[in-house]
Short mmCIF file of C-alpha atoms in Angstrom, two decimals:
data_model
loop_
_atom_site.label_atom_id
_atom_site.label_comp_id
_atom_site.label_asym_id
_atom_site.label_seq_id
_atom_site.Cartn_x
_atom_site.Cartn_y
_atom_site.Cartn_z
CA PHE O 78 -8.87 15.45 -15.92
CA LEU O 79 -11.24 18.42 -15.73
CA GLY O 80 -12.38 17.84 -19.31
CA ILE O 81 -12.97 14.15 -18.64
CA ASP O 82 -14.94 14.97 -15.49
CA ARG O 83 -17.16 17.42 -17.38
CA ALA O 84 -17.82 14.84 -20.08
CA LEU O 85 -18.79 12.27 -17.45
CA MET O 86 -21.13 14.77 -15.81
CA ALA O 87 -22.81 15.50 -19.14
CA THR O 88 -23.23 11.76 -19.80
CA CYS O 89 -24.78 11.24 -16.36
CA ARG O 90 -27.23 14.08 -16.92
CA ALA O 91 -28.23 12.63 -20.29
CA LEU O 92 -28.76 9.17 -18.82
CA HIS O 93 -30.77 10.67 -15.97
CA ALA O 94 -33.08 12.44 -18.43
CA PHE O 95 -33.42 9.29 -20.54
CA GLY O 96 -34.43 7.30 -17.45
CA PHE O 97 -37.22 9.76 -16.67
CA VAL O 98 -38.43 9.63 -20.27
CA LEU O 99 -38.70 5.84 -20.08
CA LEU O 100 -40.68 6.05 -16.85
CA LEU O 101 -43.09 8.55 -18.42
CA CYS O 102 -43.50 6.32 -21.48
CA ALA O 103 -44.49 3.29 -19.40
CA PRO O 104 -48.21 4.31 -19.10
CA MET O 105 -48.36 5.00 -22.83
CA ALA O 106 -46.90 1.59 -23.53
CA ALA O 107 -49.63 0.03 -21.39
CA ILE O 108 -52.36 1.79 -23.40
CA PHE O 109 -51.07 0.63 -26.79
CA SER O 110 -50.06 -2.85 -25.68
CA ARG O 111 -52.50 -5.69 -24.97
CA SER O 112 -50.45 -6.85 -22.00
CA GLY O 113 -48.63 -5.07 -19.26
CA ASP O 114 -45.32 -6.79 -20.14
CA MET O 115 -44.07 -3.93 -22.32
CA ALA O 116 -45.02 -1.31 -19.76
CA SER O 117 -43.34 -3.31 -17.02
CA SER O 118 -40.17 -3.74 -19.08
CA VAL O 119 -39.97 -0.05 -19.96
CA SER O 120 -40.55 0.92 -16.33
CA ARG O 121 -37.87 -1.48 -15.07
CA LEU O 122 -35.36 -0.20 -17.64
CA GLY O 123 -36.00 3.41 -16.66
CA THR O 124 -35.70 2.63 -12.93
CA SER O 125 -32.47 0.70 -13.54
CA ILE O 126 -30.90 3.57 -15.45
CA LEU O 127 -31.83 6.06 -12.74
CA ARG O 128 -30.49 3.82 -9.98
CA THR O 129 -27.19 3.13 -11.77
CA ASN O 130 -26.73 6.79 -12.61
CA ARG O 131 -27.47 7.79 -9.00
CA VAL O 132 -24.84 5.36 -7.65
CA ALA O 133 -22.23 6.68 -10.10
CA SER O 134 -23.06 10.27 -9.17
CA LEU O 135 -22.85 9.54 -5.43
CA SER O 136 -19.53 7.74 -5.90
CA ARG O 137 -18.09 10.73 -7.75
CA LEU O 138 -19.44 13.11 -5.11
CA SER O 139 -17.92 10.98 -2.34
CA ARG O 140 -14.48 11.17 -3.96
CA ARG O 141 -14.80 14.95 -4.30
CA LEU O 142 -15.85 15.34 -0.65
CA HIS O 143 -13.00 13.10 0.52
CA HIS O 144 -10.50 15.22 -1.41
CA ALA O 145 -12.06 18.39 0.01
CA ARG O 146 -11.78 17.03 3.57
CA LEU O 147 -8.09 16.25 3.05
CA VAL O 148 -7.41 19.73 1.71
CA SER O 149 -9.42 21.49 4.42
CA ALA O 150 -7.72 19.45 7.15
CA GLY O 151 -4.34 20.47 5.84
CA ALA O 152 -3.32 16.91 5.01
CA THR O 153 -0.64 16.64 2.35
CA ILE O 154 0.17 13.70 0.14
CA SER O 155 3.43 14.29 -1.68
CA ALA O 156 3.62 12.99 -5.21
CA SER O 157 6.92 11.37 -6.11
CA THR O 158 9.17 13.13 -8.60
CA PRO O 159 11.51 11.66 -11.23
CA ASP O 160 14.46 12.01 -8.82
CA ALA O 161 12.52 10.65 -5.82
CA LYS O 162 13.98 7.96 -3.61
CA ARG O 163 12.85 4.50 -4.74
CA VAL O 164 11.85 1.80 -2.28
CA LEU O 165 10.76 -1.79 -2.83
CA VAL O 166 8.08 -2.96 -0.38
CA CYS O 167 8.02 -6.73 -0.71
CA ILE O 168 4.80 -8.73 -0.29
CA ALA O 169 3.88 -12.38 -0.56
CA ASP O 170 0.90 -14.58 0.16
CA GLY O 171 0.46 -14.30 3.92
CA SER O 172 2.08 -10.88 4.42
CA GLU O 173 0.56 -8.65 7.10
CA GLU O 174 -2.02 -6.16 5.78
CA ILE O 175 -1.61 -3.33 8.29
CA GLU O 176 2.17 -3.36 8.00
CA THR O 177 2.16 -3.47 4.20
CA SER O 178 -0.37 -0.68 3.71
CA GLY O 179 1.01 1.43 6.56
CA ILE O 180 4.58 1.29 5.27
CA TYR O 181 3.51 2.01 1.70
CA ASP O 182 1.18 4.87 2.66
CA THR O 183 3.73 6.55 4.92
CA LEU O 184 6.44 6.43 2.27
CA ILE O 185 4.11 7.87 -0.37
CA ARG O 186 3.18 10.73 1.97
CA GLY O 187 6.86 11.56 2.19
CA GLY O 188 7.27 11.78 -1.59
CA VAL O 189 9.03 8.43 -1.94
CA ASP O 190 8.50 6.31 -5.05
CA ALA O 191 7.32 3.14 -3.27
CA ARG O 192 6.70 -0.03 -5.27
CA LEU O 193 4.86 -3.15 -4.11
CA VAL O 194 6.82 -6.15 -5.32
CA LYS O 195 5.54 -9.73 -5.15
CA VAL O 196 7.87 -12.44 -3.92
CA GLY O 197 7.28 -16.09 -4.79
CA GLY O 198 4.27 -17.72 -6.42
CA ASP O 199 4.15 -20.16 -9.32
CA ASP O 200 2.84 -17.66 -11.87
CA LYS O 201 4.93 -14.49 -12.18
CA ALA O 202 2.17 -12.85 -14.19
CA ASP O 203 -0.22 -13.19 -11.25
CA LEU O 204 0.55 -10.22 -9.01
CA LYS O 205 -2.26 -10.82 -6.51
CA CYS O 206 -1.36 -11.73 -2.93
CA LYS O 207 -3.78 -13.10 -0.36
CA MET O 208 -2.65 -11.46 2.84
CA SER O 209 -2.51 -12.93 6.35
CA ARG O 210 -6.06 -11.85 7.26
CA GLY O 211 -7.65 -12.67 3.91
CA MET O 212 -7.42 -9.33 2.07
CA THR O 213 -6.11 -9.34 -1.49
CA PHE O 214 -3.36 -6.93 -2.49
CA VAL O 215 -2.05 -6.47 -6.03
CA ALA O 216 1.66 -5.83 -6.51
CA ASP O 217 3.14 -3.46 -9.08
CA SER O 218 5.55 -6.09 -10.35
CA HIS O 219 7.24 -9.39 -9.52
CA LEU O 220 10.64 -9.43 -7.86
CA ASP O 221 12.08 -11.77 -10.48
CA ASP O 222 11.29 -9.20 -13.19
CA LEU O 223 13.32 -6.43 -11.55
CA SER O 224 16.94 -5.55 -12.14
CA GLU O 225 18.93 -3.23 -9.89
CA GLU O 226 21.21 -2.47 -12.80
CA THR O 227 18.43 -0.88 -14.83
CA GLU O 228 16.21 0.22 -11.91
CA PRO O 229 18.36 1.04 -8.87
CA PHE O 230 16.55 1.58 -5.60
CA ASP O 231 17.44 3.04 -2.23
CA MET O 232 15.90 0.59 0.22
CA VAL O 233 14.19 -2.80 0.48
CA VAL O 234 11.48 -3.21 3.12
CA LEU O 235 10.01 -6.46 4.42
CA PRO O 236 6.61 -6.42 6.15
CA GLY O 237 5.92 -9.24 8.58
CA GLY O 238 3.07 -11.71 8.78
CA LEU O 239 3.03 -15.48 8.45
CA PRO O 240 3.42 -17.29 6.17
CA GLY O 241 4.54 -14.16 4.27
CA ALA O 242 7.86 -13.89 6.10
CA GLN O 243 8.49 -17.59 5.43
CA ALA O 244 7.93 -16.94 1.72
CA PHE O 245 10.59 -14.21 1.89
CA ALA O 246 13.00 -16.60 3.62
CA SER O 247 12.40 -19.19 0.88
CA SER O 248 13.20 -16.80 -1.98
CA PRO O 249 16.78 -17.18 -3.27
CA ARG O 250 16.35 -13.99 -5.33
CA LEU O 251 15.33 -11.89 -2.33
CA LEU O 252 18.00 -13.35 -0.03
CA SER O 253 20.67 -12.72 -2.67
CA MET O 254 19.47 -9.12 -3.02
CA LEU O 255 19.54 -8.53 0.74
CA LYS O 256 23.00 -10.08 1.15
CA ASP O 257 24.28 -7.93 -1.69
CA ARG O 258 22.90 -4.84 0.01
CA LYS O 259 24.53 -5.83 3.28
CA ASP O 260 27.91 -6.28 1.55
CA LYS O 261 27.58 -2.89 -0.16
CA GLY O 262 26.36 -1.06 2.96
CA GLN O 263 22.93 -0.28 1.50
CA TRP O 264 19.76 0.13 3.55
CA TYR O 265 17.16 -2.56 4.15
CA ALA O 266 14.42 -2.85 6.76
CA ALA O 267 12.13 -5.47 8.32
CA ILE O 268 9.26 -5.51 10.78
CA CYS O 269 7.35 -8.00 12.94
CA ALA O 270 8.23 -11.62 12.06
CA SER O 271 10.67 -10.78 9.26
CA PRO O 272 13.70 -9.86 11.42
CA ALA O 273 13.49 -13.26 13.17
CA VAL O 274 12.32 -15.40 10.23
CA VAL O 275 14.23 -13.79 7.34
CA LEU O 276 17.16 -11.78 8.64
CA GLU O 277 18.40 -13.83 11.60
CA PRO O 278 18.74 -17.26 9.91
CA ASN O 279 20.56 -15.75 6.94
CA GLY O 280 23.18 -13.62 8.68
CA LEU O 281 21.36 -10.40 7.87
CA LEU O 282 20.36 -9.33 11.39
CA PRO O 283 22.45 -6.47 12.83
CA SER O 284 23.79 -6.50 16.39
CA LYS O 285 21.04 -4.10 17.47
CA ALA O 286 17.49 -4.87 16.41
CA THR O 287 13.96 -5.76 17.47
CA CYS O 288 11.09 -7.87 16.14
CA PHE O 289 7.63 -9.16 17.09
CA PRO O 290 7.62 -9.69 20.89
CA GLY O 291 6.59 -13.35 20.57
CA LEU O 292 9.71 -14.06 18.47
CA GLN O 293 12.28 -12.01 20.38
CA ASP O 294 13.72 -15.07 22.10
CA LYS O 295 14.93 -16.21 18.66
CA ILE O 296 17.12 -13.15 18.17
CA ALA O 297 17.96 -11.93 21.70
CA SER O 298 21.14 -13.99 22.06
CA GLN O 299 22.68 -12.30 19.01
CA LEU O 300 21.88 -8.75 20.09
CA SER O 301 23.75 -6.23 22.20
CA ASN O 302 20.48 -4.42 23.00
CA ASP O 303 17.21 -5.44 24.64
CA PRO O 304 14.83 -6.08 21.69
CA SER O 305 11.76 -5.43 23.84
CA ALA O 306 12.90 -1.95 24.85
CA SER O 307 12.32 -0.15 21.57
CA ARG O 308 9.46 0.00 19.07
CA VAL O 309 11.82 0.94 16.23
CA VAL O 310 15.58 0.37 16.13
CA ILE O 311 17.92 1.97 13.60
CA ASP O 312 21.35 0.35 13.30
CA SER O 313 23.18 3.05 11.37
CA ASP O 314 26.42 1.06 11.18
CA SER O 315 24.75 -1.92 9.51
CA LYS O 316 22.16 0.25 7.71
CA VAL O 317 19.25 -1.86 8.95
CA VAL O 318 15.95 -0.72 10.50
CA THR O 319 13.74 -3.12 12.46
CA SER O 320 10.43 -2.78 14.27
CA GLN O 321 7.95 -4.85 16.30
CA GLY O 322 4.60 -5.20 14.55
CA PRO O 323 1.32 -3.73 13.27
CA GLY O 324 1.03 -1.17 16.06
CA THR O 325 4.51 0.23 15.36
CA THR O 326 4.11 0.39 11.58
CA MET O 327 3.56 4.15 11.23
CA GLU O 328 6.53 4.96 13.46
CA PHE O 329 8.61 2.49 11.45
CA GLY O 330 7.56 4.13 8.19
CA VAL O 331 8.34 7.62 9.48
CA GLU O 332 11.84 6.54 10.51
CA LEU O 333 12.40 5.11 7.05
CA LEU O 334 11.45 8.55 5.72
CA SER O 335 13.98 10.19 8.05
CA ILE O 336 16.69 8.08 6.42
CA LEU O 337 15.47 8.54 2.87
CA VAL O 338 14.39 12.20 2.74
CA GLY O 339 15.46 13.77 6.05
CA ASP O 340 14.06 14.65 9.45
CA GLU O 341 12.10 17.69 8.30
CA LYS O 342 9.88 15.67 5.98
CA ALA O 343 9.66 12.83 8.50
CA ASP O 344 8.47 15.26 11.19
CA GLU O 345 5.92 16.74 8.78
CA VAL O 346 4.49 13.32 7.93
CA ALA O 347 4.49 12.23 11.59
CA LYS O 348 2.52 15.35 12.51
CA GLY O 349 -0.04 14.64 9.79
CA LEU O 350 -0.39 11.05 11.01
CA LEU O 351 -0.78 12.22 14.63
CA ILE O 352 2.10 10.05 15.87
CA LYS O 353 5.29 10.64 17.78
CA ARG O 354 8.63 9.49 16.52
CA ALA O 355 9.90 6.57 18.58
CA ALA O 356 13.12 5.32 17.00
CA VAL O 357 16.21 4.49 19.01
CA PRO O 358 19.34 5.06 16.88
CA ALA O 359 21.90 2.32 17.52
#
């Protein structure tokens, strides 16, 4: 990467010099041309090159400064390793942006190999998802193209948001995967609308859970705990983690890390995110 960066710097310097040369040539072009069109064209070209080169240089400088701020602040982003835990973070049209990005970011910080996987859609080659508030996310792959036999993973996570959660509930492939994980005692997790919209109607909700406060009446009768009492609930017997919504996303993600890579790493990430762990083990 260092060699590439140096080459880009050299190219920018050359373009910068060329832009100045064009600007200096503009008066000469006016002298030898009967009209000012040539001079104007040369001047515009030189100005355009300088402006474009300046934007590229500022963009590169901004990235360097951002990296420097992270390093100086002591922030750490752990790169996943070949033996890292693998997690599927499902998304669909209408999934919640804060929850999706917060879960993904927190897992990455803990060294987990997190993958965004699209659920639903008519075209499997189109991995774009228009989220619940209008942002566009691009998945790494489509759920229908994955196989647990060739690519085993350690957890499946469902962000909330509507109609994203409804898309999850309408996916036979996803429901089959979740039911298989339940039967095998493998971890899965859901936040916000997904516990009530996806897990509860399909027999996947554990006896202790929570969800978005506005939907808690849909799951309360099946629970042995008060769903409003906890921001994150871990049902260790059922191997299911649930949480309430956008404002509990980071805590939710940190508790997923505690399960996947241990409390030490979870505490480290929580400290870097300036949050306190809030899970209630069931």
